[in-house]
Amino acid sequence: MPMFLRRTALATAVAGLCLNVSVSHGSSHREAPFITEIPKVDATDFYMFRSYEGGRSDYVTLIANYQPLQDAYGGPNYFDLDDDAIYEIHIDNDGDAIEELTFRFDLTTITNNLTVTSGSEDVVVPLKNIGGIGPSAGDTGAVQSRQEYQVSVVQGDRRNGNVQTATNITTGTDTFRKPMDNIGDKSFGGTDEYAAYAQNHIYQIDLPACGTNGKVFVGQRQDAFAVNLGEIFDLVNTDPIADMPGERNDETNALANKNVTSFALEVPTDCLTGSATNSNGDPVIGAWTTASIRQAQVLNPAPESNGKGASIKGGAFTQVSRLGMPLVNEVVIGLTDKDRFNASEPMDDGQFLTYVTNPSLPELLEILFGGQGAQAPEPPRNDLVTAFLTGVDGVNKPTDVTASEMLRLNPTVATKAETNQNDLGVLGGDAAGFPNGRRPIDDVVDIALRVSMGALTSDAPNKDIPFTDGTQVDPDVLDEQFPYLTTPIAGSPNGTP
């Protein structure tokens, strides 16, 4: 049985815009009022791309990131996931904006109550661990608190469909271990040692209806994206137009020292494809992520010593986070509707259509930077409907499509090695990149700025102006193999003793 069954007006407007752009860098960091209160289920980025690790081109990699802006030194509790929540990746493969397949992740916390002798008493320690950890995933003797997870495959409706539990090929069980966050070099022996320890938490997975050769990893990674938060917060206090190529990366990356938690899954392509095809007959996969928590929570004024008594939670699961295409809830959806968007499903996206056809972001950029040539295209913006709601004709737009916000991928487009990928994706002549899916290298902030100012149109006044936030993804934070995002930053800066 799956675990989840067990248990001034312009100033104001511009300030709001800056908040949304700045905390989103790649997608969705603290993008809606309510989600700021529950960061463990705050989706930050979603990636979907044809795997470019050698020998894996017949697979699609899905990466859903949660818990933004993690400071590596954030002890003693660090960044466990919410074991009263469910985290999901949904697949629409017939173009109707309804999930046909859902991959559900459900966490359980394992506590050992490790003690030390103080005088004549055995006293529970205040730390996550009391000694070295790893390199084996099974080396948990010095660990006081850790997490495991299950993966379920739901065919049909996410709540009423056929649910089957995936199997861990390594152990033959239905559980997988999440590595400890990178506490520091003394606990793990160094950066290389932590990398080896985390590698031992990549599992081969038997996914019902998908086969036995998939991969899964859930754990902390270094956040891959970049944004100059300070300048963006200060009413976009930077030049958004790159006059020379180097100006795309001459600002401070405020996320260079942040970690994030990743749910990474590699699935055979033919498991994800369905009847949806583009005008050339190529398959199109649509996907988005959600997180859901219980409807009710009652705080306990006298928590119990087991650490689980601070609140009592119950009721049906309610969706509180949603992410597909990057930057939608940040710079497209109006402030008053952000929580509603997070609780919505793609099939109901008609309620948000005005935000796409008559967007506010280009108008605000024109107000701020009109003297530098920024001129917003006239609405209605049908080009943005293509970008956000249907996909690009002949690439990743299904011939029979319900307009809805999600990430869409044509998996027949040939992969490129990381060193040959263009971070502007399709705008840079690289059809294997965003918005045909999304790879970790894709600079979706620059792409979104350019598209919002008319890059996809034929006659916008500044369709070819190189808008930028002044930061680019550092390839050093990426790997060329699953799970593609690299080793998280260590919490202790002192190295090994």
Short mmCIF file of C-alpha atoms in Angstrom, two decimals:
data_model
loop_
_atom_site.label_atom_id
_atom_site.label_comp_id
_atom_site.label_asym_id
_atom_site.label_seq_id
_atom_site.Cartn_x
_atom_site.Cartn_y
_atom_site.Cartn_z
CA MET A 1 0.00 0.00 0.00
CA PRO A 2 1.50 3.39 -0.96
CA MET A 3 2.71 5.50 1.98
CA PHE A 4 0.41 8.42 1.08
CA LEU A 5 -2.56 6.30 2.01
CA ARG A 6 -1.02 5.73 5.40
CA ARG A 7 -0.59 8.62 6.88
CA THR A 8 2.57 55.02 -5.93
CA ALA A 9 0.59 52.72 -8.33
CA LEU A 10 3.39 52.30 -10.90
CA ALA A 11 6.00 51.93 -8.17
CA THR A 12 3.89 49.29 -6.55
CA ALA A 13 3.35 47.47 -9.82
CA VAL A 14 7.04 47.57 -10.71
CA ALA A 15 8.04 46.45 -7.22
CA GLY A 16 5.72 43.47 -7.59
CA LEU A 17 7.24 42.69 -10.95
CA CYS A 18 10.75 42.85 -9.54
CA LEU A 19 9.85 40.51 -6.73
CA ASN A 20 8.45 37.97 -9.11
CA VAL A 21 11.32 38.11 -11.58
CA SER A 22 14.01 38.05 -8.94
CA VAL A 23 12.97 35.11 -6.88
CA SER A 24 12.12 33.01 -9.88
CA HIS A 25 15.49 32.97 -11.70
CA GLY A 26 14.63 29.75 -13.44
CA SER A 27 11.04 29.19 -12.54
CA SER A 28 9.26 29.42 -9.29
CA HIS A 29 11.09 30.46 -6.14
CA ARG A 30 8.54 31.82 -3.64
CA GLU A 31 6.30 32.96 -6.49
CA ALA A 32 2.92 33.12 -4.73
CA PRO A 33 1.88 34.51 -1.33
CA PHE A 34 0.77 31.24 0.27
CA ILE A 35 3.66 29.09 -0.91
CA THR A 36 6.09 31.31 1.02
CA GLU A 37 4.57 29.82 4.19
CA ILE A 38 5.29 26.22 3.19
CA PRO A 39 8.71 26.16 1.48
CA LYS A 40 9.10 22.38 1.62
CA VAL A 41 6.51 22.06 -1.14
CA ASP A 42 7.56 25.12 -3.15
CA ALA A 43 8.44 23.95 -6.67
CA THR A 44 11.38 25.93 -8.07
CA ASP A 45 12.22 24.47 -11.49
CA PHE A 46 11.00 21.73 -13.79
CA TYR A 47 13.14 20.21 -16.52
CA MET A 48 12.14 17.73 -19.22
CA PHE A 49 14.54 16.75 -21.98
CA ARG A 50 15.73 13.86 -24.06
CA SER A 51 18.58 12.32 -22.08
CA TYR A 52 22.00 13.28 -23.43
CA GLU A 53 24.06 10.95 -21.28
CA GLY A 54 25.83 8.46 -23.53
CA GLY A 55 23.71 5.47 -24.40
CA ARG A 56 20.50 6.94 -22.95
CA SER A 57 18.99 8.78 -25.95
CA ASP A 58 15.92 6.54 -25.84
CA TYR A 59 15.00 8.01 -22.47
CA VAL A 60 13.47 11.25 -21.23
CA THR A 61 14.74 12.86 -18.02
CA LEU A 62 12.27 14.63 -15.73
CA ILE A 63 13.64 16.78 -12.88
CA ALA A 64 11.35 18.53 -10.41
CA ASN A 65 13.10 20.82 -7.92
CA TYR A 66 11.69 21.96 -4.59
CA GLN A 67 12.72 24.02 -1.52
CA PRO A 68 14.36 27.17 -2.92
CA LEU A 69 17.33 29.18 -1.71
CA GLN A 70 18.89 26.53 0.54
CA ASP A 71 21.90 27.79 2.46
CA ALA A 72 24.21 24.81 2.76
CA TYR A 73 24.99 25.60 6.41
CA GLY A 74 21.31 25.42 7.41
CA GLY A 75 21.68 23.01 10.33
CA PRO A 76 20.86 21.34 12.50
CA ASN A 77 17.72 20.30 10.64
CA TYR A 78 18.79 21.10 7.07
CA PHE A 79 16.24 20.50 4.30
CA ASP A 80 14.21 17.36 4.65
CA LEU A 81 11.11 17.11 2.47
CA ASP A 82 7.57 17.10 3.87
CA ASP A 83 6.58 13.55 4.68
CA ASP A 84 2.94 14.67 5.05
CA ALA A 85 2.90 15.85 1.40
CA ILE A 86 2.94 14.18 -1.98
CA TYR A 87 5.11 15.38 -4.86
CA GLU A 88 3.98 14.55 -8.41
CA ILE A 89 5.02 14.77 -12.07
CA HIS A 90 2.07 14.59 -14.48
CA ILE A 91 2.15 13.54 -18.14
CA ASP A 92 -0.40 14.54 -20.81
CA ASN A 93 0.31 12.60 -23.98
CA ASP A 94 -2.92 13.11 -25.96
CA GLY A 95 -3.14 16.94 -25.90
CA ASP A 96 -6.29 17.25 -23.78
CA ALA A 97 -4.61 19.00 -20.80
CA ILE A 98 -5.50 16.11 -18.49
CA GLU A 99 -2.93 13.73 -17.04
CA GLU A 100 -2.75 10.23 -18.47
CA LEU A 101 0.19 9.28 -16.29
CA THR A 102 1.42 10.51 -12.91
CA PHE A 103 4.64 9.72 -11.06
CA ARG A 104 4.04 10.21 -7.35
CA PHE A 105 6.75 10.53 -4.68
CA ASP A 106 5.90 9.96 -1.03
CA LEU A 107 8.42 10.48 1.79
CA THR A 108 8.84 8.82 5.19
CA THR A 109 11.19 10.04 7.94
CA ILE A 110 13.24 7.42 9.77
CA THR A 111 14.44 8.42 13.27
CA ASN A 112 16.94 6.40 15.32
CA ASN A 113 17.07 8.53 18.52
CA LEU A 114 20.84 8.24 18.91
CA THR A 115 22.15 9.03 22.37
CA VAL A 116 25.38 9.80 24.20
CA THR A 117 26.08 9.12 27.86
CA SER A 118 26.15 12.27 29.98
CA GLY A 119 26.88 11.37 33.58
CA SER A 120 24.53 8.55 34.34
CA GLU A 121 22.03 9.45 31.64
CA ASP A 122 21.68 8.47 28.00
CA VAL A 123 20.66 11.70 26.26
CA VAL A 124 19.36 12.09 22.69
CA VAL A 125 21.78 14.23 20.65
CA PRO A 126 20.64 17.50 18.96
CA LEU A 127 22.32 16.75 15.61
CA LYS A 128 21.41 14.81 12.45
CA ASN A 129 24.47 12.59 12.85
CA ILE A 130 27.03 11.65 15.48
CA GLY A 131 29.81 10.47 13.16
CA GLY A 132 30.93 9.98 9.60
CA ILE A 133 28.43 9.00 6.91
CA GLY A 134 28.83 6.93 3.76
CA PRO A 135 29.99 6.10 1.22
CA SER A 136 27.39 3.34 1.02
CA ALA A 137 23.72 4.29 0.95
CA GLY A 138 23.29 1.74 3.72
CA ASP A 139 25.80 3.36 6.09
CA THR A 140 23.22 4.86 8.46
CA GLY A 141 24.57 3.80 11.87
CA ALA A 142 25.72 7.33 12.73
CA VAL A 143 22.58 8.95 11.32
CA GLN A 144 19.82 10.03 13.68
CA SER A 145 17.26 11.18 11.13
CA ARG A 146 16.97 10.40 7.43
CA GLN A 147 14.28 9.90 4.79
CA GLU A 148 13.11 7.17 2.45
CA TYR A 149 10.54 7.37 -0.34
CA GLN A 150 8.24 5.37 -2.53
CA VAL A 151 7.41 5.99 -6.18
CA SER A 152 3.95 5.19 -7.51
CA VAL A 153 2.72 5.20 -11.09
CA VAL A 154 -0.88 6.36 -11.52
CA GLN A 155 -2.60 5.65 -14.82
CA GLY A 156 -5.53 7.99 -15.42
CA ASP A 157 -6.84 10.52 -12.93
CA ARG A 158 -4.24 11.37 -10.30
CA ARG A 159 -6.59 10.61 -7.41
CA ASN A 160 -8.88 7.94 -8.83
CA GLY A 161 -6.73 6.14 -11.39
CA ASN A 162 -4.94 2.82 -11.26
CA VAL A 163 -2.08 3.09 -8.72
CA GLN A 164 0.91 0.75 -8.87
CA THR A 165 4.04 0.95 -6.75
CA ALA A 166 7.46 0.98 -8.42
CA THR A 167 10.22 -1.42 -7.37
CA ASN A 168 13.79 -0.71 -6.35
CA ILE A 169 15.78 -3.09 -8.58
CA THR A 170 18.80 -2.82 -6.27
CA THR A 171 16.99 -4.10 -3.18
CA GLY A 172 13.90 -5.77 -4.59
CA THR A 173 11.74 -3.63 -2.29
CA ASP A 174 9.40 -0.70 -2.90
CA THR A 175 11.51 1.83 -0.96
CA PHE A 176 14.40 4.09 -1.98
CA ARG A 177 16.78 6.04 0.24
CA LYS A 178 17.25 9.79 0.01
CA PRO A 179 20.85 10.83 0.75
CA MET A 180 21.54 13.12 3.66
CA ASP A 181 22.02 16.77 2.71
CA ASN A 182 25.67 17.80 2.35
CA ILE A 183 26.28 18.70 6.00
CA GLY A 184 30.01 19.20 5.41
CA ASP A 185 33.38 17.61 4.71
CA LYS A 186 33.95 16.26 8.21
CA SER A 187 30.74 14.26 8.08
CA PHE A 188 31.34 12.93 4.57
CA GLY A 189 35.13 13.06 4.11
CA GLY A 190 35.17 15.71 1.36
CA THR A 191 33.41 16.83 -1.80
CA ASP A 192 34.46 13.83 -3.87
CA GLU A 193 33.36 11.50 -1.10
CA TYR A 194 29.94 13.14 -0.88
CA ALA A 195 29.62 12.85 -4.67
CA ALA A 196 30.32 9.11 -4.42
CA TYR A 197 27.86 8.78 -1.53
CA ALA A 198 25.12 10.55 -3.48
CA GLN A 199 25.91 8.44 -6.57
CA ASN A 200 25.07 5.38 -4.51
CA HIS A 201 21.54 6.78 -4.11
CA ILE A 202 20.86 6.62 -7.87
CA TYR A 203 18.69 3.58 -8.32
CA GLN A 204 17.52 1.49 -11.22
CA ILE A 205 13.75 1.45 -10.99
CA ASP A 206 11.07 -0.85 -12.29
CA LEU A 207 8.21 1.47 -13.21
CA PRO A 208 4.90 -0.32 -13.81
CA ALA A 209 3.89 -0.05 -17.48
CA CYS A 210 7.29 1.54 -18.25
CA GLY A 211 9.93 -1.17 -17.79
CA THR A 212 12.85 -2.02 -15.57
CA ASN A 213 15.64 0.19 -16.86
CA GLY A 214 14.62 3.61 -15.58
CA LYS A 215 16.56 5.61 -13.02
CA VAL A 216 15.53 7.60 -9.97
CA PHE A 217 17.27 9.97 -7.56
CA VAL A 218 15.78 12.18 -4.86
CA GLY A 219 18.20 14.40 -2.98
CA GLN A 220 20.01 17.69 -2.58
CA ARG A 221 21.78 19.22 -5.59
CA GLN A 222 23.49 22.54 -6.34
CA ASP A 223 20.94 24.94 -7.80
CA ALA A 224 21.73 25.25 -11.48
CA PHE A 225 20.33 28.65 -12.37
CA ALA A 226 21.55 32.19 -12.03
CA VAL A 227 20.03 35.61 -11.40
CA ASN A 228 21.26 38.95 -10.06
CA LEU A 229 18.70 39.20 -7.29
CA GLY A 230 19.80 42.49 -5.74
CA GLU A 231 19.61 44.54 -8.92
CA ILE A 232 16.35 42.99 -10.05
CA PHE A 233 14.76 43.67 -6.65
CA ASP A 234 15.81 47.32 -6.92
CA LEU A 235 13.35 48.20 -9.72
CA VAL A 236 15.41 46.28 -12.29
CA ASN A 237 18.49 48.35 -11.43
CA THR A 238 20.55 47.01 -14.33
CA ASP A 239 20.82 47.47 -18.09
CA PRO A 240 18.56 44.77 -19.56
CA ILE A 241 20.00 45.04 -23.08
CA ALA A 242 23.26 43.25 -23.88
CA ASP A 243 25.31 45.39 -26.28
CA MET A 244 28.13 42.80 -26.31
CA PRO A 245 28.02 39.03 -25.75
CA GLY A 246 29.90 39.23 -22.44
CA GLU A 247 27.20 41.43 -20.96
CA ARG A 248 24.93 38.42 -20.68
CA ASN A 249 27.07 37.27 -17.77
CA ASP A 250 28.58 40.33 -16.08
CA GLU A 251 26.24 40.58 -13.09
CA THR A 252 26.35 38.86 -9.70
CA ASN A 253 24.77 35.43 -9.50
CA ALA A 254 23.09 35.52 -6.11
CA LEU A 255 22.24 31.81 -6.36
CA ALA A 256 25.82 30.65 -6.90
CA ASN A 257 25.96 29.37 -3.32
CA LYS A 258 22.50 27.85 -3.00
CA ASN A 259 21.28 24.28 -3.05
CA VAL A 260 17.91 22.78 -3.96
CA THR A 261 16.21 19.38 -3.61
CA SER A 262 15.64 17.39 -6.80
CA PHE A 263 13.25 14.64 -7.78
CA ALA A 264 14.96 13.15 -10.85
CA LEU A 265 13.43 10.37 -12.92
CA GLU A 266 14.62 8.88 -16.19
CA VAL A 267 11.89 7.05 -18.11
CA PRO A 268 11.85 5.20 -21.45
CA THR A 269 10.49 7.58 -24.08
CA ASP A 270 7.89 5.12 -25.34
CA CYS A 271 6.37 4.99 -21.86
CA LEU A 272 5.61 8.72 -22.00
CA THR A 273 4.37 9.12 -25.58
CA GLY A 274 0.75 8.65 -26.63
CA SER A 275 -1.59 9.81 -29.35
CA ALA A 276 -0.43 13.46 -29.33
CA THR A 277 1.66 14.28 -32.40
CA ASN A 278 2.75 17.45 -34.14
CA SER A 279 1.97 18.33 -37.78
CA ASN A 280 4.93 16.18 -38.88
CA GLY A 281 3.68 13.14 -37.00
CA ASP A 282 6.30 13.39 -34.23
CA PRO A 283 5.15 12.57 -30.70
CA VAL A 284 4.63 15.40 -28.21
CA ILE A 285 4.82 14.94 -24.45
CA GLY A 286 3.24 17.50 -22.10
CA ALA A 287 4.17 17.63 -18.43
CA TRP A 288 3.92 19.65 -15.22
CA THR A 289 4.59 19.15 -11.53
CA THR A 290 2.50 19.62 -8.41
CA ALA A 291 2.79 19.28 -4.66
CA SER A 292 -0.19 18.63 -2.41
CA ILE A 293 -0.72 18.74 1.34
CA ARG A 294 -3.53 17.71 3.64
CA GLN A 295 -6.50 20.08 3.84
CA ALA A 296 -6.52 20.38 7.63
CA GLN A 297 -3.87 21.10 10.24
CA VAL A 298 -4.34 21.61 13.97
CA LEU A 299 -1.41 22.87 16.02
CA ASN A 300 -0.59 20.99 19.19
CA PRO A 301 0.24 23.34 22.11
CA ALA A 302 2.15 20.51 23.80
CA PRO A 303 4.18 18.64 21.15
CA GLU A 304 5.24 15.13 21.98
CA SER A 305 8.84 14.00 22.34
CA ASN A 306 8.71 11.96 19.15
CA GLY A 307 8.92 15.16 17.12
CA LYS A 308 5.70 14.46 15.24
CA GLY A 309 3.31 16.08 17.66
CA ALA A 310 3.70 19.73 16.68
CA SER A 311 0.60 19.44 14.50
CA ILE A 312 -2.04 16.97 13.46
CA LYS A 313 -2.88 16.83 9.76
CA GLY A 314 -5.79 15.21 7.98
CA GLY A 315 -8.32 15.37 5.19
CA ALA A 316 -7.93 15.01 1.46
CA PHE A 317 -4.80 16.11 -0.36
CA THR A 318 -5.04 19.66 -1.77
CA GLN A 319 -2.72 21.01 -4.47
CA VAL A 320 -0.70 24.04 -3.33
CA SER A 321 2.10 24.19 -5.93
CA ARG A 322 2.13 23.86 -9.70
CA LEU A 323 4.91 24.28 -12.25
CA GLY A 324 5.25 23.61 -15.97
CA MET A 325 6.64 26.33 -18.22
CA PRO A 326 9.10 28.52 -16.30
CA LEU A 327 8.22 32.05 -15.16
CA VAL A 328 4.47 31.81 -15.78
CA ASN A 329 3.27 32.35 -12.22
CA GLU A 330 6.08 34.85 -11.63
CA VAL A 331 5.76 37.33 -14.51
CA VAL A 332 2.53 36.40 -16.30
CA ILE A 333 -0.12 35.66 -13.66
CA GLY A 334 -1.34 38.70 -11.70
CA LEU A 335 -0.57 38.93 -8.00
CA THR A 336 -4.16 38.38 -6.90
CA ASP A 337 -4.42 35.11 -8.86
CA LYS A 338 -1.08 33.51 -7.99
CA ASP A 339 -2.40 31.24 -5.27
CA ARG A 340 -5.33 30.27 -7.50
CA PHE A 341 -2.93 29.34 -10.30
CA ASN A 342 -0.93 27.14 -7.93
CA ALA A 343 -4.11 25.26 -7.03
CA SER A 344 -5.37 24.91 -10.61
CA GLU A 345 -5.03 22.26 -13.30
CA PRO A 346 -4.03 22.83 -16.96
CA MET A 347 -7.47 21.87 -18.28
CA ASP A 348 -8.88 25.00 -16.55
CA ASP A 349 -6.30 27.49 -17.86
CA GLY A 350 -8.87 29.39 -19.92
CA GLN A 351 -9.52 31.41 -16.75
CA PHE A 352 -6.01 32.89 -17.02
CA LEU A 353 -6.00 33.59 -20.78
CA THR A 354 -6.10 37.43 -20.47
CA TYR A 355 -2.79 37.35 -18.61
CA VAL A 356 -1.21 35.76 -21.71
CA THR A 357 -2.94 37.67 -24.51
CA ASN A 358 -2.70 41.03 -22.69
CA PRO A 359 0.44 40.65 -20.57
CA SER A 360 1.62 43.26 -18.09
CA LEU A 361 5.36 42.47 -18.09
CA PRO A 362 6.15 43.92 -21.57
CA GLU A 363 4.22 47.10 -20.70
CA LEU A 364 6.18 47.53 -17.48
CA LEU A 365 9.49 46.97 -19.25
CA GLU A 366 8.50 49.62 -21.82
CA ILE A 367 7.76 52.07 -19.00
CA LEU A 368 11.09 51.35 -17.32
CA PHE A 369 13.34 51.13 -20.39
CA GLY A 370 11.50 52.78 -23.27
CA GLY A 371 14.32 55.33 -23.53
CA GLN A 372 16.68 52.45 -24.35
CA GLY A 373 14.52 51.08 -27.13
CA ALA A 374 12.22 48.75 -25.24
CA GLN A 375 8.85 48.85 -26.99
CA ALA A 376 6.22 46.28 -26.20
CA PRO A 377 4.29 44.61 -29.05
CA GLU A 378 0.62 45.47 -29.26
CA PRO A 379 -1.84 43.01 -27.73
CA PRO A 380 -3.48 40.63 -28.19
CA ARG A 381 -0.28 38.58 -27.97
CA ASN A 382 -1.03 35.42 -29.92
CA ASP A 383 2.72 34.76 -30.04
CA LEU A 384 2.63 34.26 -26.27
CA VAL A 385 -0.26 31.84 -26.62
CA THR A 386 2.11 29.78 -28.78
CA ALA A 387 4.94 30.10 -26.27
CA PHE A 388 2.98 29.32 -23.12
CA LEU A 389 -0.23 27.50 -24.02
CA THR A 390 0.04 25.40 -27.18
CA GLY A 391 3.64 24.81 -28.19
CA VAL A 392 5.37 25.75 -31.44
CA ASP A 393 3.77 24.51 -34.65
CA GLY A 394 5.87 21.84 -36.32
CA VAL A 395 7.95 21.33 -33.18
CA ASN A 396 6.05 20.64 -29.96
CA LYS A 397 2.46 21.66 -30.68
CA PRO A 398 0.03 18.75 -30.90
CA THR A 399 -2.30 18.86 -33.88
CA ASP A 400 -5.24 18.46 -31.49
CA VAL A 401 -4.39 20.57 -28.45
CA THR A 402 -6.27 22.13 -25.57
CA ALA A 403 -4.61 25.47 -24.78
CA SER A 404 -3.00 24.97 -21.40
CA GLU A 405 0.20 25.85 -19.59
CA MET A 406 2.70 23.00 -19.40
CA LEU A 407 6.17 22.08 -20.61
CA ARG A 408 6.04 20.29 -23.98
CA LEU A 409 8.71 18.11 -25.56
CA ASN A 410 9.20 16.60 -29.01
CA PRO A 411 11.54 13.75 -28.06
CA THR A 412 12.53 12.95 -31.66
CA VAL A 413 14.77 16.03 -31.91
CA ALA A 414 18.38 14.84 -31.73
CA THR A 415 20.25 15.43 -28.50
CA LYS A 416 23.40 17.50 -28.15
CA ALA A 417 26.25 16.97 -25.71
CA GLU A 418 26.30 19.59 -22.98
CA THR A 419 29.35 21.33 -24.46
CA ASN A 420 27.46 21.85 -27.75
CA GLN A 421 24.17 23.08 -26.30
CA ASN A 422 23.08 26.68 -26.89
CA ASP A 423 21.64 28.19 -23.72
CA LEU A 424 19.13 30.24 -25.75
CA GLY A 425 17.54 27.03 -26.98
CA VAL A 426 15.35 27.40 -30.06
CA LEU A 427 16.07 31.16 -30.19
CA GLY A 428 19.75 30.24 -30.49
CA GLY A 429 19.16 27.67 -33.22
CA ASP A 430 19.19 24.68 -30.86
CA ALA A 431 15.89 22.83 -31.35
CA ALA A 432 16.68 20.39 -28.54
CA GLY A 433 16.37 23.21 -26.00
CA PHE A 434 13.70 25.42 -24.48
CA PRO A 435 10.84 25.79 -25.29
CA ASN A 436 11.11 22.30 -26.73
CA GLY A 437 11.24 20.90 -23.25
CA ARG A 438 13.83 22.41 -20.96
CA ARG A 439 17.43 21.43 -20.19
CA PRO A 440 19.46 22.60 -17.19
CA ILE A 441 21.68 24.81 -19.39
CA ASP A 442 18.77 26.73 -20.95
CA ASP A 443 18.75 30.38 -19.84
CA VAL A 444 14.99 30.68 -19.57
CA VAL A 445 15.17 34.15 -18.00
CA ASP A 446 16.85 35.69 -21.06
CA ILE A 447 14.62 33.65 -23.38
CA ALA A 448 11.46 34.75 -21.56
CA LEU A 449 12.51 38.41 -21.59
CA ARG A 450 13.11 38.29 -25.33
CA VAL A 451 9.91 36.39 -26.09
CA SER A 452 7.87 38.76 -23.93
CA MET A 453 9.23 41.66 -25.99
CA GLY A 454 8.34 39.98 -29.30
CA ALA A 455 11.15 37.62 -30.31
CA LEU A 456 8.64 35.15 -31.76
CA THR A 457 6.83 37.78 -33.86
CA SER A 458 7.66 38.88 -37.38
CA ASP A 459 7.30 42.64 -36.93
CA ALA A 460 7.80 43.61 -33.26
CA PRO A 461 9.91 46.81 -32.98
CA ASN A 462 12.57 45.14 -30.89
CA LYS A 463 12.18 41.44 -31.70
CA ASP A 464 15.94 41.09 -32.15
CA ILE A 465 17.11 43.10 -29.12
CA PRO A 466 19.16 40.85 -26.79
CA PHE A 467 17.36 41.40 -23.50
CA THR A 468 19.14 39.82 -20.54
CA ASP A 469 19.23 39.73 -16.75
CA GLY A 470 23.05 39.70 -16.91
CA THR A 471 23.65 36.16 -15.65
CA GLN A 472 24.07 32.78 -17.31
CA VAL A 473 24.16 29.21 -16.07
CA ASP A 474 27.63 28.08 -15.03
CA PRO A 475 28.34 24.78 -16.84
CA ASP A 476 30.42 23.72 -13.84
CA VAL A 477 27.24 23.18 -11.82
CA LEU A 478 26.03 20.62 -14.36
CA ASP A 479 26.97 17.04 -15.14
CA GLU A 480 26.62 15.16 -18.42
CA GLN A 481 24.99 12.20 -16.76
CA PHE A 482 21.95 11.52 -14.63
CA PRO A 483 20.82 13.32 -12.48
CA TYR A 484 22.60 16.13 -14.43
CA LEU A 485 22.63 18.65 -11.56
CA THR A 486 25.90 18.45 -9.66
CA THR A 487 27.02 17.81 -6.08
CA PRO A 488 25.48 20.22 -3.57
CA ILE A 489 27.60 22.81 -1.80
CA ALA A 490 28.93 21.59 1.54
CA GLY A 491 27.66 23.25 4.70
CA SER A 492 31.11 23.38 6.29
CA PRO A 493 33.80 25.46 4.54
CA ASN A 494 36.76 24.01 6.43
CA GLY A 495 37.48 20.99 4.27
CA THR A 496 38.56 17.68 5.73
CA PRO A 497 40.40 17.76 9.08
#
